[in-house]
Short mmCIF file of C-alpha atoms in Angstrom, two decimals:
data_model
loop_
_atom_site.label_atom_id
_atom_site.label_comp_id
_atom_site.label_asym_id
_atom_site.label_seq_id
_atom_site.Cartn_x
_atom_site.Cartn_y
_atom_site.Cartn_z
CA UNK A 1356 171.09 189.98 97.08
CA UNK A 1357 171.10 188.23 100.42
CA UNK A 1358 171.24 184.78 100.96
CA UNK A 1359 167.70 183.91 101.26
CA UNK A 1360 166.77 185.62 97.85
CA UNK A 1361 169.70 183.98 96.35
CA UNK A 1362 168.91 180.49 97.45
CA UNK A 1363 165.32 181.12 96.20
CA UNK A 1364 166.68 182.30 92.64
CA UNK A 1365 168.86 179.06 92.70
CA UNK A 1366 166.12 176.84 93.27
CA UNK A 1367 163.92 178.34 91.03
CA UNK A 1368 166.16 178.18 88.23
CA UNK A 1369 167.07 174.59 88.64
CA UNK A 1370 163.29 173.81 89.12
CA UNK A 1371 162.18 175.34 86.23
CA UNK A 1372 164.94 173.78 83.98
CA UNK A 1373 164.02 170.44 85.63
CA UNK A 1374 160.48 170.73 85.21
CA UNK A 1375 160.96 171.50 81.23
CA UNK A 1376 161.50 167.93 81.02
CA UNK A 1377 159.11 166.19 83.20
CA UNK A 1378 155.70 166.79 81.47
CA UNK A 1379 157.02 165.47 78.29
CA UNK A 1380 158.40 162.42 80.05
CA UNK A 1381 154.82 161.69 81.74
CA UNK A 1382 152.63 162.27 78.36
CA UNK A 1383 155.20 160.77 75.94
CA UNK A 1384 155.84 157.50 77.82
CA UNK A 1385 152.13 156.62 77.66
CA UNK A 1386 151.83 157.66 74.11
CA UNK A 1387 154.92 155.49 73.14
CA UNK A 1388 153.14 152.53 75.05
CA UNK A 1389 150.11 152.76 73.19
CA UNK A 1390 152.03 152.95 69.64
CA UNK A 1391 153.91 149.72 70.81
CA UNK A 1392 150.66 147.97 71.98
CA UNK A 1393 149.06 148.95 68.69
CA UNK A 1394 152.25 147.41 67.12
CA UNK A 1395 151.83 144.22 69.03
CA UNK A 1396 147.97 143.80 68.22
CA UNK A 1397 148.20 144.59 64.67
CA UNK A 1398 151.91 143.43 63.62
CA UNK A 1399 151.99 146.66 61.50
CA UNK A 1400 155.70 147.61 61.31
CA UNK A 1401 154.75 151.29 60.93
CA UNK A 1402 153.88 151.32 64.30
CA UNK A 1403 157.27 149.59 65.47
CA UNK A 1404 158.92 152.67 63.41
CA UNK A 1405 156.68 155.06 65.30
CA UNK A 1406 157.47 153.58 68.77
CA UNK A 1407 161.44 153.44 68.20
CA UNK A 1408 161.31 157.02 66.84
CA UNK A 1409 159.41 158.63 69.84
CA UNK A 1410 161.03 156.31 72.00
CA UNK A 1411 164.23 157.43 71.26
CA UNK A 1412 163.53 161.01 71.88
CA UNK A 1413 161.30 159.97 75.00
CA UNK A 1414 164.89 158.32 76.48
CA UNK A 1415 166.82 161.49 75.66
CA UNK A 1416 164.26 163.47 77.43
CA UNK A 1417 163.95 161.27 80.51
CA UNK A 1418 167.85 161.34 80.97
CA UNK A 1419 167.61 164.98 81.25
CA UNK A 1420 164.82 165.01 83.79
CA UNK A 1421 167.17 162.47 85.83
CA UNK A 1422 170.40 164.53 85.59
CA UNK A 1423 168.52 167.76 86.45
CA UNK A 1424 166.55 166.00 89.10
CA UNK A 1425 169.43 164.81 91.27
CA UNK A 1426 170.55 168.48 91.61
CA UNK A 1427 167.36 169.20 93.42
CA UNK A 1428 167.68 167.23 96.42
CA UNK A 1429 171.03 168.71 97.10
CA UNK A 1430 169.37 172.01 97.76
CA UNK A 1431 167.69 170.91 100.55
CA UNK A 1432 170.73 170.18 102.41
CA UNK A 1433 172.94 173.06 101.04
CA UNK A 1434 170.75 175.95 101.13
CA UNK A 1435 167.65 174.91 102.96
CA UNK A 1436 169.00 172.74 106.03
CA UNK A 1437 166.48 174.51 108.65
CA UNK A 1438 163.63 173.30 105.90
CA UNK A 1439 165.18 169.67 106.04
CA UNK A 1440 165.67 169.97 109.89
CA UNK A 1441 162.11 170.97 110.29
CA UNK A 1442 160.23 168.95 107.57
CA UNK A 1443 162.73 166.11 106.75
CA UNK A 1444 160.44 163.63 108.64
CA UNK A 1445 157.47 164.11 106.52
CA UNK A 1446 159.34 165.37 103.34
CA UNK A 1447 161.59 162.57 103.22
CA UNK A 1448 158.80 159.58 103.21
CA UNK A 1449 157.31 160.21 99.83
CA UNK A 1450 160.97 160.83 98.21
CA UNK A 1451 161.97 157.52 99.49
CA UNK A 1452 159.06 155.97 98.43
CA UNK A 1453 159.48 157.49 94.95
CA UNK A 1454 162.92 156.15 95.01
CA UNK A 1455 161.95 152.92 95.97
CA UNK A 1456 158.73 152.18 93.87
CA UNK A 1457 158.99 154.51 91.08
CA UNK A 1458 162.48 155.35 90.01
CA UNK A 1459 163.42 151.94 90.73
CA UNK A 1460 160.74 150.43 88.07
CA UNK A 1461 161.35 153.26 85.86
CA UNK A 1462 165.35 152.29 85.39
CA UNK A 1463 165.01 148.82 85.88
CA UNK A 1464 162.22 148.34 83.02
CA UNK A 1465 163.52 151.02 80.64
CA UNK A 1466 166.84 149.12 80.71
CA UNK A 1467 164.94 146.05 79.57
CA UNK A 1468 162.89 147.80 77.20
CA UNK A 1469 166.24 149.52 75.48
CA UNK A 1470 167.97 146.30 75.31
CA UNK A 1471 165.08 143.87 74.94
CA UNK A 1472 164.25 144.57 70.93
CA UNK A 1473 163.99 141.07 69.25
CA UNK A 1474 165.01 139.43 72.91
CA UNK A 1475 161.77 139.52 74.26
CA UNK A 1476 158.38 138.64 73.04
CA UNK A 1477 156.41 141.43 71.73
CA UNK A 1478 153.76 141.30 74.38
CA UNK A 1479 156.64 141.55 77.13
CA UNK A 1480 158.53 144.03 75.41
CA UNK A 1481 155.35 146.26 75.14
CA UNK A 1482 154.51 145.35 78.87
CA UNK A 1483 158.02 147.11 79.95
CA UNK A 1484 157.43 150.50 78.57
CA UNK A 1485 153.76 150.40 80.10
CA UNK A 1486 155.86 149.62 83.46
CA UNK A 1487 157.84 152.64 82.66
CA UNK A 1488 154.96 154.59 81.84
CA UNK A 1489 153.15 153.81 85.01
CA UNK A 1490 156.24 154.55 87.10
CA UNK A 1491 157.24 157.91 85.56
CA UNK A 1492 153.52 158.92 86.69
CA UNK A 1493 153.84 157.32 90.00
CA UNK A 1494 156.90 159.03 90.56
CA UNK A 1495 155.06 162.56 89.77
CA UNK A 1496 152.47 161.22 92.25
CA UNK A 1497 155.15 160.97 95.12
CA UNK A 1498 156.81 164.41 94.37
CA UNK A 1499 153.44 166.31 94.19
CA UNK A 1500 152.30 164.42 97.51
CA UNK A 1501 155.64 165.99 99.15
CA UNK A 1502 154.79 169.36 97.40
CA UNK A 1503 151.19 169.29 98.54
CA UNK A 1504 152.05 169.13 102.17
CA UNK A 1505 153.87 172.30 101.63
CA UNK A 1506 150.69 173.62 100.25
CA UNK A 1507 148.31 172.39 102.52
CA UNK A 1508 149.81 170.49 105.61
CA UNK A 1509 147.79 167.45 106.94
CA UNK A 1510 148.81 164.22 108.93
CA UNK A 1511 151.54 165.92 111.34
CA UNK A 1512 152.28 166.77 114.81
CA UNK A 1513 154.70 169.40 116.00
CA UNK A 1514 157.13 167.92 118.26
CA UNK A 1515 160.34 169.16 119.69
CA UNK A 1516 160.24 172.00 117.26
CA UNK A 1517 159.86 169.49 114.26
CA UNK A 1518 156.87 168.72 111.97
CA UNK A 1519 156.38 164.97 112.54
CA UNK A 1520 154.37 162.76 110.48
CA UNK A 1521 151.50 160.98 112.11
CA UNK A 1522 149.28 159.67 109.47
CA UNK A 1523 150.83 158.53 106.18
CA UNK A 1524 147.49 157.90 104.46
CA UNK A 1525 146.46 161.40 105.09
CA UNK A 1526 149.60 162.59 103.68
CA UNK A 1527 148.87 160.78 100.45
CA UNK A 1528 145.17 161.60 100.03
CA UNK A 1529 145.81 165.21 100.57
CA UNK A 1530 143.00 166.84 98.84
CA UNK A 1531 145.59 169.36 97.32
CA UNK A 1532 147.45 166.35 95.53
CA UNK A 1533 143.93 164.97 94.51
CA UNK A 1534 143.73 168.12 92.27
CA UNK A 1535 147.26 169.04 91.55
CA UNK A 1536 148.35 165.51 90.22
CA UNK A 1537 145.54 165.14 87.62
CA UNK A 1538 146.33 168.83 86.28
CA UNK A 1539 150.10 168.05 86.16
CA UNK A 1540 149.60 164.59 84.63
CA UNK A 1541 146.92 166.05 81.97
CA UNK A 1542 149.57 168.78 81.17
CA UNK A 1543 152.02 166.16 80.49
CA UNK A 1544 149.67 164.73 78.04
CA UNK A 1545 149.28 167.96 76.13
CA UNK A 1546 152.92 168.67 75.96
CA UNK A 1547 153.51 165.13 74.66
CA UNK A 1548 150.63 165.87 71.90
CA UNK A 1549 152.27 169.18 70.89
CA UNK A 1550 155.65 167.78 71.14
CA UNK A 1551 154.68 165.17 68.63
CA UNK A 1552 152.33 167.63 66.47
CA UNK A 1553 155.29 169.89 66.08
CA UNK A 1554 157.70 167.54 64.70
CA UNK A 1555 155.21 165.60 62.78
CA UNK A 1556 154.47 168.82 61.19
CA UNK A 1557 157.97 169.56 60.22
CA UNK A 1558 158.48 166.39 58.31
CA UNK A 1559 154.93 166.74 56.72
CA UNK A 1560 156.34 170.24 55.25
CA UNK A 1561 159.52 168.74 54.30
CA UNK A 1562 157.90 165.84 52.61
CA UNK A 1563 159.77 163.16 54.51
CA UNK A 1564 158.87 160.14 56.03
CA UNK A 1565 155.25 160.78 55.26
CA UNK A 1566 153.62 157.51 56.42
CA UNK A 1567 155.30 157.66 59.81
CA UNK A 1568 154.65 161.09 60.57
CA UNK A 1569 151.09 161.20 59.02
CA UNK A 1570 150.21 158.41 61.78
CA UNK A 1571 152.00 160.35 64.21
CA UNK A 1572 150.29 163.66 63.47
CA UNK A 1573 146.91 162.00 63.80
CA UNK A 1574 148.16 160.31 67.28
CA UNK A 1575 149.26 163.61 68.48
CA UNK A 1576 145.69 165.49 67.26
CA UNK A 1577 143.72 162.97 69.22
CA UNK A 1578 146.07 163.22 72.34
CA UNK A 1579 146.53 167.01 72.25
CA UNK A 1580 142.35 167.74 71.70
CA UNK A 1581 141.58 165.35 74.42
CA UNK A 1582 144.50 166.54 76.75
CA UNK A 1583 143.88 170.45 76.33
CA UNK A 1584 140.07 169.74 77.09
CA UNK A 1585 141.09 167.72 80.09
CA UNK A 1586 143.63 170.06 81.48
CA UNK A 1587 141.25 172.83 81.27
CA UNK A 1588 138.66 171.11 83.51
CA UNK A 1589 141.31 169.99 86.05
CA UNK A 1590 142.50 173.42 86.13
CA UNK A 1591 138.95 174.66 86.80
CA UNK A 1592 138.63 172.07 89.67
CA UNK A 1593 142.07 172.88 91.32
CA UNK A 1594 141.31 176.58 90.88
CA UNK A 1595 138.19 176.18 93.13
CA UNK A 1596 139.86 174.05 95.57
CA UNK A 1597 142.70 176.75 95.76
CA UNK A 1598 139.83 179.40 96.60
CA UNK A 1599 139.02 177.30 99.71
CA UNK A 1600 142.61 176.02 100.74
CA UNK A 1601 144.59 179.08 99.74
CA UNK A 1602 142.41 182.30 99.17
CA UNK A 1603 145.44 184.50 99.30
CA UNK A 1604 146.93 182.57 96.19
CA UNK A 1605 143.78 183.14 93.87
CA UNK A 1606 143.39 186.57 95.36
CA UNK A 1607 146.88 187.28 94.46
CA UNK A 1608 146.70 185.60 91.01
CA UNK A 1609 143.87 187.82 90.32
CA UNK A 1610 144.83 191.12 91.76
CA UNK A 1611 141.80 191.31 93.82
CA UNK A 1612 142.66 193.51 96.22
CA UNK A 1613 139.33 194.11 97.85
CA UNK A 1614 136.67 191.25 98.88
CA UNK A 1615 133.93 191.21 96.45
CA UNK A 1616 130.56 189.28 95.61
CA UNK A 1617 130.47 188.81 92.80
CA UNK A 1618 133.83 189.02 91.97
CA UNK A 1619 135.26 190.06 88.45
CA UNK A 1620 137.92 188.38 86.43
CA UNK A 1621 140.47 190.75 85.37
CA UNK A 1622 141.36 190.10 81.82
CA UNK A 1623 144.60 192.71 81.89
CA UNK A 1624 145.47 195.21 84.62
CA UNK A 1625 148.03 197.73 85.43
CA UNK A 1626 148.74 197.01 89.34
CA UNK A 1627 150.17 199.34 91.82
CA UNK A 1628 151.31 196.91 94.61
CA UNK A 1629 152.97 199.66 96.71
CA UNK A 1630 149.31 201.32 96.74
CA UNK A 1631 147.56 198.11 96.84
CA UNK A 1632 145.11 199.05 93.99
CA UNK A 1633 144.78 198.43 90.22
CA UNK A 1634 145.38 201.75 88.46
CA UNK A 1635 143.66 200.14 85.37
CA UNK A 1636 141.53 197.17 85.07
CA UNK A 1637 139.74 195.52 82.30
CA UNK A 1638 137.60 192.77 83.68
CA UNK A 1639 134.63 190.57 83.46
CA UNK A 1640 131.79 190.92 85.99
CA UNK A 1641 131.17 188.00 88.10
CA UNK A 1642 133.27 185.79 86.08
CA UNK A 1643 135.78 184.97 88.95
CA UNK A 1644 133.06 184.43 91.33
CA UNK A 1645 131.61 181.80 88.68
CA UNK A 1646 135.12 180.29 88.48
CA UNK A 1647 135.35 179.80 92.02
CA UNK A 1648 131.98 178.83 93.00
CA UNK A 1649 130.24 177.63 89.84
CA UNK A 1650 127.83 180.21 90.41
CA UNK A 1651 127.54 184.25 89.85
CA UNK A 1652 126.72 184.51 93.38
CA UNK A 1653 129.61 183.95 96.25
CA UNK A 1654 132.29 186.06 97.84
CA UNK A 1655 135.99 185.88 96.85
CA UNK A 1656 138.03 187.38 99.25
CA UNK A 1657 140.57 190.00 98.62
CA UNK A 1658 143.98 190.60 99.57
CA UNK A 1659 143.80 193.47 102.05
CA UNK A 1660 141.23 191.33 104.13
CA UNK A 1661 143.30 188.06 103.77
CA UNK A 1662 146.20 189.98 104.94
CA UNK A 1663 144.76 191.27 107.88
CA UNK A 1664 143.47 187.68 108.85
CA UNK A 1665 147.12 186.09 108.34
CA UNK A 1666 148.57 189.00 110.69
CA UNK A 1667 145.90 188.51 113.25
CA UNK A 1668 146.74 184.77 113.02
CA UNK A 1669 150.40 184.39 112.44
CA UNK A 1670 151.50 187.75 113.87
CA UNK A 1671 152.57 190.96 112.15
CA UNK A 1672 154.46 190.60 108.75
CA UNK A 1673 154.05 190.60 104.99
CA UNK A 1674 151.80 187.53 103.84
CA UNK A 1675 151.13 188.89 100.27
CA UNK A 1676 153.01 187.18 97.44
CA UNK A 1677 154.37 188.74 94.47
CA UNK A 1678 150.94 189.81 92.74
CA UNK A 1679 152.11 191.18 89.35
CA UNK A 1680 154.18 188.27 88.63
CA UNK A 1681 151.64 185.76 89.67
CA UNK A 1682 148.66 187.90 87.82
CA UNK A 1683 150.67 187.63 84.60
CA UNK A 1684 152.16 183.94 84.92
CA UNK A 1685 148.55 182.89 85.45
CA UNK A 1686 147.33 184.65 82.08
CA UNK A 1687 150.30 183.39 80.16
CA UNK A 1688 149.47 179.85 81.30
CA UNK A 1689 145.84 180.46 80.02
CA UNK A 1690 146.89 182.17 76.87
CA UNK A 1691 149.19 179.56 75.88
CA UNK A 1692 146.41 177.18 76.32
CA UNK A 1693 144.07 178.83 74.31
CA UNK A 1694 146.55 178.98 71.42
CA UNK A 1695 147.26 175.61 71.72
CA UNK A 1696 143.46 174.69 71.85
CA UNK A 1697 142.48 176.84 69.03
CA UNK A 1698 145.19 175.62 66.41
CA UNK A 1699 144.84 172.20 67.45
CA UNK A 1700 140.93 171.78 67.00
CA UNK A 1701 141.81 173.88 63.39
CA UNK A 1702 144.20 171.29 62.39
CA UNK A 1703 141.67 168.55 63.69
CA UNK A 1704 139.19 170.08 61.50
CA UNK A 1705 141.25 170.23 58.49
CA UNK A 1706 142.63 166.66 59.16
CA UNK A 1707 138.85 165.31 59.41
CA UNK A 1708 138.37 166.83 55.91
CA UNK A 1709 141.17 165.56 54.47
CA UNK A 1710 142.81 169.07 53.64
CA UNK A 1711 145.40 169.39 56.26
CA UNK A 1712 148.74 169.24 53.80
CA UNK A 1713 146.68 171.59 51.37
CA UNK A 1714 147.18 174.18 54.02
CA UNK A 1715 151.02 174.33 54.78
CA UNK A 1716 150.45 177.60 57.00
CA UNK A 1717 148.36 175.36 59.47
CA UNK A 1718 151.33 172.87 59.65
CA UNK A 1719 153.62 175.80 60.02
CA UNK A 1720 151.33 177.08 62.91
CA UNK A 1721 151.56 173.83 64.61
CA UNK A 1722 155.34 173.80 64.29
CA UNK A 1723 155.64 177.16 65.97
CA UNK A 1724 153.50 175.94 68.80
CA UNK A 1725 156.26 173.91 70.16
CA UNK A 1726 157.58 176.03 72.94
CA UNK A 1727 153.83 176.88 74.23
CA UNK A 1728 153.44 173.95 76.46
CA UNK A 1729 157.02 174.45 77.82
CA UNK A 1730 155.87 178.23 78.75
CA UNK A 1731 152.59 177.09 80.05
CA UNK A 1732 153.97 174.49 82.08
CA UNK A 1733 156.75 176.84 83.66
CA UNK A 1734 154.21 179.59 84.15
CA UNK A 1735 151.93 177.29 86.04
CA UNK A 1736 154.25 175.96 88.13
CA UNK A 1737 155.61 179.30 89.03
CA UNK A 1738 152.00 180.29 89.86
CA UNK A 1739 151.73 177.03 92.31
CA UNK A 1740 155.28 177.80 94.13
CA UNK A 1741 155.25 181.45 94.16
CA UNK A 1742 151.69 181.91 95.20
CA UNK A 1743 152.45 180.12 98.74
CA UNK A 1744 155.00 182.80 99.50
CA UNK A 1745 156.13 184.03 101.92
CA UNK A 1746 155.79 180.56 103.53
CA UNK A 1747 157.81 177.56 102.72
CA UNK A 1748 155.40 175.46 104.45
CA UNK A 1749 151.83 177.23 104.54
CA UNK A 1750 150.85 178.17 108.21
CA UNK A 1751 154.19 176.31 109.75
CA UNK A 1752 157.36 177.66 108.47
CA UNK A 1753 158.21 180.82 106.71
CA UNK A 1754 160.84 180.74 103.71
CA UNK A 1755 163.52 182.91 105.61
CA UNK A 1756 163.05 180.40 108.38
CA UNK A 1757 163.83 177.64 106.14
CA UNK A 1758 167.40 178.49 104.87
CA UNK A 1759 170.53 177.24 105.86
CA UNK A 1760 171.90 179.52 108.55
CA UNK A 1761 175.85 178.92 107.67
CA UNK A 1762 175.97 179.72 103.99
CA UNK A 1763 177.27 182.63 102.70
CA UNK A 1764 175.68 184.71 99.83
CA UNK A 1765 179.48 183.90 97.97
CA UNK A 1766 178.94 180.42 98.32
CA UNK A 1767 175.59 180.52 96.85
CA UNK A 1768 176.84 182.44 94.18
CA UNK A 1769 179.49 180.19 93.17
CA UNK A 1770 176.84 177.05 93.17
CA UNK A 1771 174.28 179.16 91.40
CA UNK A 1772 177.05 180.25 88.44
CA UNK A 1773 178.19 176.57 88.23
CA UNK A 1774 174.67 175.12 88.08
CA UNK A 1775 173.79 177.68 85.68
CA UNK A 1776 176.61 176.90 83.22
CA UNK A 1777 176.32 173.10 83.76
CA UNK A 1778 172.76 173.46 82.68
CA UNK A 1779 173.49 175.64 79.80
CA UNK A 1780 175.93 172.91 78.60
CA UNK A 1781 173.49 170.25 79.30
CA UNK A 1782 170.95 172.37 77.16
CA UNK A 1783 173.00 172.72 74.52
CA UNK A 1784 173.61 169.07 74.19
CA UNK A 1785 170.30 167.75 74.75
CA UNK A 1786 168.77 170.29 71.95
CA UNK A 1787 171.79 169.32 69.65
CA UNK A 1788 170.86 165.46 69.87
CA UNK A 1789 167.20 165.93 69.61
CA UNK A 1790 167.53 168.14 66.41
CA UNK A 1791 169.63 165.27 64.89
CA UNK A 1792 167.52 162.80 65.93
CA UNK A 1793 164.37 164.82 64.61
CA UNK A 1794 166.07 165.44 61.42
CA UNK A 1795 167.13 162.31 60.62
CA UNK A 1796 163.47 160.69 61.34
CA UNK A 1797 163.01 157.07 62.05
CA UNK A 1798 166.34 155.24 60.89
CA UNK A 1799 164.73 152.43 59.12
CA UNK A 1800 161.96 154.31 57.29
CA UNK A 1801 162.66 155.32 53.64
CA UNK A 1802 162.37 159.24 53.74
CA UNK A 1803 160.16 159.45 50.80
CA UNK A 1804 161.80 162.86 49.64
CA UNK A 1805 159.81 164.24 46.73
CA UNK A 1806 161.96 164.40 43.36
CA UNK A 1807 161.17 168.04 42.98
CA UNK A 1808 160.27 170.77 45.45
CA UNK A 1809 156.74 170.95 45.93
CA UNK A 1810 155.24 174.39 45.84
CA UNK A 1811 153.71 175.14 49.64
CA UNK A 1812 155.24 171.96 51.01
CA UNK A 1813 158.76 173.31 51.99
CA UNK A 1814 159.18 174.52 55.68
CA UNK A 1815 159.24 178.38 55.25
CA UNK A 1816 157.60 179.64 51.95
#
């Protein structure tokens, strides 16, 4: 592999690994804040136990997100120095704001929250976790504002071969971030909801800490149902915007080679990228046009036409992303979302009828859903990033132009293997600690272990 491809692999691996922790931080921080607020308002110790238990898992996840995020910034100077030279004036501003406003607030008030139990008043202590939740989501906004410039450049001018910021307000009000940020935050809401549901289901199946996890399950159900429905709506709006701002990304994600009006939505396809056609396809007539235009009338441009337009505008070259990978990544995301929605709604119905614990299979299904939000998040992020290829910054700088000119393939291999091994060790440690905390349950809660095994209430029977 050449230097550029290796650098892309390294950034991709570290980005996906880092992004495993971010959505849970976004959603669980708010959920823990709500739990503590309920404790403050009701003085019910149950909510305090819940706050401490889920807060401990939040802190572990947050720490992993911080550690893996720091490595990301090394990439810009290490493997992508030309990108830093070209984009540093713009990309650096939101990153600096993220450090000064969001990360500063997060770390400061998280420390106060951790050590402030029984030292601060209840209200002040709860205010600390709300500030942490706000700062966590503010941090996501700044990062996405920086990323949105790469997807849709605004508020800049090219001077002396560099992109220089001319309008900071335009940067932070970029229409791309207006659609991307809500979708990301809501994905975090769903991730946190499924996380809480799966762990609560585990304890309900085991029959341990029933009071805490019955209430936690109720929290998770409400959180997940609201989140799943909202994330679908925000995803639909984001798709409509992508159809206008990045038509090649949409066409590649749908493997739509020819422009069509109305355009079908392909449920499955055998994609022949070499000959630029689908040798087999199952589609819903007009559905893609409806998704893009809220109408069954309207053209969706195809890959071939968009490639010709890009070549005419930017010069000869291949402007088509990896169609097969995008096509299936998007469907993996959608299918994972639909499964989560279906199982969550089913469990919600059983809960409403008071029969949830009579159906251990429903709890087992919820437990098995734990990987799905992580799969959906990673697939969605892949579509976002791979969909703008071959551009690093759409219309301004290609990926090959952004790489460091003086870094060899051997040097990238060494750092790639090093980071991968380090991340592997961190993953083992994090999973070990998480499993330990989860099995232990709330430390100040009685386990409520049944005197004798109850048929149908154990984990795998």
